Amino acid sequence: MVRTLNILFILAVVIGAATVYDMKLAATKSAEKVADLQRQIDEERNAIRHLKAEWSLLNKPDRLQALVERYNDYLQLKPLDVKQIVAPEDLPARPVMLEPIGGNQMGGYAGSSATIR
């Protein structure tokens, strides 16, 4: 009886050790995956910083002014007038585009026009 109990305890210890080893491997893989994701995040942040710096260089006013002067004959750009700047409340309302229900079949709107203003 004692011999059987010893064999069962040894089997339980071996199974427990295998389980702990498997958990350790899973934790190591998870840590490697987290480290890889963190490295990717850092690379993306560096790329974003690089793109923001490039964007700020491309939008420098003196560079834009030089481009405007260079291509003004082709683009025919004019200085912005103060009257062109308006508040959103001053803009006209967007027209409502209604479409008949069910396509062009006779039904919701009997007219031949697909849109109603």
PDB file of C-alpha atoms in Angstrom:
ATOM      1  CA  MET A   1       0.000   0.000   0.000  1.00  0.00           C
ATOM      2  CA  VAL A   2       2.806   2.386   0.890  1.00  0.00           C
ATOM      3  CA  ARG A   3       4.571   1.501  -2.326  1.00  0.00           C
ATOM      4  CA  THR A   4       1.475   2.385  -4.342  1.00  0.00           C
ATOM      5  CA  LEU A   5       1.148   5.711  -2.501  1.00  0.00           C
ATOM      6  CA  ASN A   6       4.824   6.489  -3.180  1.00  0.00           C
ATOM      7  CA  ILE A   7       4.330   5.769  -6.887  1.00  0.00           C
ATOM      8  CA  LEU A   8       1.251   8.026  -6.941  1.00  0.00           C
ATOM      9  CA  PHE A   9       3.157  10.826  -5.175  1.00  0.00           C
ATOM     10  CA  ILE A  10       6.052  10.490  -7.595  1.00  0.00           C
ATOM     11  CA  LEU A  11       3.633  10.646 -10.526  1.00  0.00           C
ATOM     12  CA  ALA A  12       1.946  13.708  -8.994  1.00  0.00           C
ATOM     13  CA  VAL A  13       5.323  15.403  -8.537  1.00  0.00           C
ATOM     14  CA  VAL A  14       6.336  14.611 -12.132  1.00  0.00           C
ATOM     15  CA  ILE A  15       2.997  15.893 -13.463  1.00  0.00           C
ATOM     16  CA  GLY A  16       3.293  19.019 -11.300  1.00  0.00           C
ATOM     17  CA  ALA A  17       6.845  19.643 -12.498  1.00  0.00           C
ATOM     18  CA  ALA A  18       5.779  19.220 -16.125  1.00  0.00           C
ATOM     19  CA  THR A  19       2.892  21.630 -15.581  1.00  0.00           C
ATOM     20  CA  VAL A  20       5.161  24.228 -13.996  1.00  0.00           C
ATOM     21  CA  TYR A  21       7.676  23.827 -16.825  1.00  0.00           C
ATOM     22  CA  ASP A  22       4.896  24.287 -19.402  1.00  0.00           C
ATOM     23  CA  MET A  23       3.662  27.413 -17.594  1.00  0.00           C
ATOM     24  CA  LYS A  24       7.207  28.770 -17.527  1.00  0.00           C
ATOM     25  CA  LEU A  25       7.556  28.249 -21.290  1.00  0.00           C
ATOM     26  CA  ALA A  26       4.217  29.964 -21.908  1.00  0.00           C
ATOM     27  CA  ALA A  27       5.266  32.886 -19.707  1.00  0.00           C
ATOM     28  CA  THR A  28       8.565  33.193 -21.575  1.00  0.00           C
ATOM     29  CA  LYS A  29       6.776  33.206 -24.929  1.00  0.00           C
ATOM     30  CA  SER A  30       4.354  35.809 -23.635  1.00  0.00           C
ATOM     31  CA  ALA A  31       7.209  37.985 -22.377  1.00  0.00           C
ATOM     32  CA  GLU A  32       8.959  37.715 -25.754  1.00  0.00           C
ATOM     33  CA  LYS A  33       5.740  38.641 -27.535  1.00  0.00           C
ATOM     34  CA  VAL A  34       5.245  41.656 -25.259  1.00  0.00           C
ATOM     35  CA  ALA A  35       8.848  42.737 -25.846  1.00  0.00           C
ATOM     36  CA  ASP A  36       8.370  42.393 -29.613  1.00  0.00           C
ATOM     37  CA  LEU A  37       5.163  44.424 -29.511  1.00  0.00           C
ATOM     38  CA  GLN A  38       6.872  47.072 -27.388  1.00  0.00           C
ATOM     39  CA  ARG A  39       9.707  47.241 -29.933  1.00  0.00           C
ATOM     40  CA  GLN A  40       7.166  47.654 -32.750  1.00  0.00           C
ATOM     41  CA  ILE A  41       5.402  50.410 -30.810  1.00  0.00           C
ATOM     42  CA  ASP A  42       8.706  52.212 -30.275  1.00  0.00           C
ATOM     43  CA  GLU A  43       9.504  51.933 -34.000  1.00  0.00           C
ATOM     44  CA  GLU A  44       6.072  53.314 -34.898  1.00  0.00           C
ATOM     45  CA  ARG A  45       6.519  56.199 -32.463  1.00  0.00           C
ATOM     46  CA  ASN A  46       9.909  56.980 -33.975  1.00  0.00           C
ATOM     47  CA  ALA A  47       8.408  56.862 -37.462  1.00  0.00           C
ATOM     48  CA  ILE A  48       5.608  59.209 -36.370  1.00  0.00           C
ATOM     49  CA  ARG A  49       8.137  61.630 -34.874  1.00  0.00           C
ATOM     50  CA  HIS A  50      10.159  61.483 -38.075  1.00  0.00           C
ATOM     51  CA  LEU A  51       7.071  62.136 -40.217  1.00  0.00           C
ATOM     52  CA  LYS A  52       5.990  65.044 -37.991  1.00  0.00           C
ATOM     53  CA  ALA A  53       9.438  66.598 -38.293  1.00  0.00           C
ATOM     54  CA  GLU A  54       9.362  66.140 -42.064  1.00  0.00           C
ATOM     55  CA  TRP A  55       5.860  67.626 -42.206  1.00  0.00           C
ATOM     56  CA  SER A  56       6.967  70.676 -40.245  1.00  0.00           C
ATOM     57  CA  LEU A  57       9.924  71.133 -42.596  1.00  0.00           C
ATOM     58  CA  LEU A  58       7.696  70.838 -45.653  1.00  0.00           C
ATOM     59  CA  ASN A  59       5.252  73.395 -44.237  1.00  0.00           C
ATOM     60  CA  LYS A  60       7.804  76.059 -43.397  1.00  0.00           C
ATOM     61  CA  PRO A  61       6.378  79.390 -44.571  1.00  0.00           C
ATOM     62  CA  ASP A  62       9.565  80.459 -46.372  1.00  0.00           C
ATOM     63  CA  ARG A  63       9.657  77.163 -48.298  1.00  0.00           C
ATOM     64  CA  LEU A  64       5.979  77.492 -49.233  1.00  0.00           C
ATOM     65  CA  GLN A  65       6.508  81.090 -50.298  1.00  0.00           C
ATOM     66  CA  ALA A  66       9.414  80.047 -52.506  1.00  0.00           C
ATOM     67  CA  LEU A  67       7.259  77.339 -54.104  1.00  0.00           C
ATOM     68  CA  VAL A  68       4.441  79.812 -54.689  1.00  0.00           C
ATOM     69  CA  GLU A  69       6.829  82.260 -56.327  1.00  0.00           C
ATOM     70  CA  ARG A  70       8.349  79.509 -58.462  1.00  0.00           C
ATOM     71  CA  TYR A  71       5.052  78.061 -59.721  1.00  0.00           C
ATOM     72  CA  ASN A  72       2.832  81.137 -59.603  1.00  0.00           C
ATOM     73  CA  ASP A  73       2.708  81.406 -63.397  1.00  0.00           C
ATOM     74  CA  TYR A  74       1.316  77.884 -63.620  1.00  0.00           C
ATOM     75  CA  LEU A  75      -0.915  77.904 -60.551  1.00  0.00           C
ATOM     76  CA  GLN A  76      -1.998  81.541 -60.750  1.00  0.00           C
ATOM     77  CA  LEU A  77      -2.392  81.787 -56.992  1.00  0.00           C
ATOM     78  CA  LYS A  78      -3.655  85.001 -55.478  1.00  0.00           C
ATOM     79  CA  PRO A  79      -3.286  86.285 -51.946  1.00  0.00           C
ATOM     80  CA  LEU A  80      -6.099  85.392 -49.589  1.00  0.00           C
ATOM     81  CA  ASP A  81      -8.649  88.141 -49.093  1.00  0.00           C
ATOM     82  CA  VAL A  82     -10.039  88.740 -45.629  1.00  0.00           C
ATOM     83  CA  LYS A  83     -13.579  88.501 -46.982  1.00  0.00           C
ATOM     84  CA  GLN A  84     -12.920  84.886 -47.948  1.00  0.00           C
ATOM     85  CA  ILE A  85     -12.681  83.838 -44.308  1.00  0.00           C
ATOM     86  CA  VAL A  86     -16.108  83.243 -42.802  1.00  0.00           C
ATOM     87  CA  ALA A  87     -17.502  81.569 -39.730  1.00  0.00           C
ATOM     88  CA  PRO A  88     -19.187  78.185 -40.152  1.00  0.00           C
ATOM     89  CA  GLU A  89     -22.533  79.806 -39.282  1.00  0.00           C
ATOM     90  CA  ASP A  90     -22.225  82.053 -42.340  1.00  0.00           C
ATOM     91  CA  LEU A  91     -21.992  79.149 -44.769  1.00  0.00           C
ATOM     92  CA  PRO A  92     -25.206  78.237 -46.640  1.00  0.00           C
ATOM     93  CA  ALA A  93     -27.027  75.108 -45.538  1.00  0.00           C
ATOM     94  CA  ARG A  94     -26.190  71.926 -47.414  1.00  0.00           C
ATOM     95  CA  PRO A  95     -29.015  70.909 -49.791  1.00  0.00           C
ATOM     96  CA  VAL A  96     -30.892  67.795 -48.739  1.00  0.00           C
ATOM     97  CA  MET A  97     -30.698  65.010 -51.321  1.00  0.00           C
ATOM     98  CA  LEU A  98     -33.675  62.706 -51.014  1.00  0.00           C
ATOM     99  CA  GLU A  99     -33.839  59.500 -52.994  1.00  0.00           C
ATOM    100  CA  PRO A 100     -36.993  57.516 -53.605  1.00  0.00           C
ATOM    101  CA  ILE A 101     -37.456  54.335 -51.663  1.00  0.00           C
ATOM    102  CA  GLY A 102     -37.022  51.214 -53.792  1.00  0.00           C
ATOM    103  CA  GLY A 103     -35.025  52.715 -56.686  1.00  0.00           C
ATOM    104  CA  ASN A 104     -36.708  53.992 -59.864  1.00  0.00           C
ATOM    105  CA  GLN A 105     -39.886  51.994 -59.482  1.00  0.00           C
ATOM    106  CA  MET A 106     -43.141  53.834 -59.010  1.00  0.00           C
ATOM    107  CA  GLY A 107     -43.639  54.286 -55.360  1.00  0.00           C
ATOM    108  CA  GLY A 108     -42.447  56.801 -52.798  1.00  0.00           C
ATOM    109  CA  TYR A 109     -41.858  59.554 -55.344  1.00  0.00           C
ATOM    110  CA  ALA A 110     -43.743  59.285 -58.604  1.00  0.00           C
ATOM    111  CA  GLY A 111     -41.574  61.804 -60.459  1.00  0.00           C
ATOM    112  CA  SER A 112     -38.932  60.840 -62.987  1.00  0.00           C
ATOM    113  CA  SER A 113     -36.162  62.701 -61.181  1.00  0.00           C
ATOM    114  CA  ALA A 114     -34.124  60.551 -58.831  1.00  0.00           C
ATOM    115  CA  THR A 115     -33.356  63.434 -56.479  1.00  0.00           C
ATOM    116  CA  ILE A 116     -35.565  66.078 -54.959  1.00  0.00           C
ATOM    117  CA  ARG A 117     -34.260  69.380 -53.730  1.00  0.00           C
TER     118      ARG A 117
END
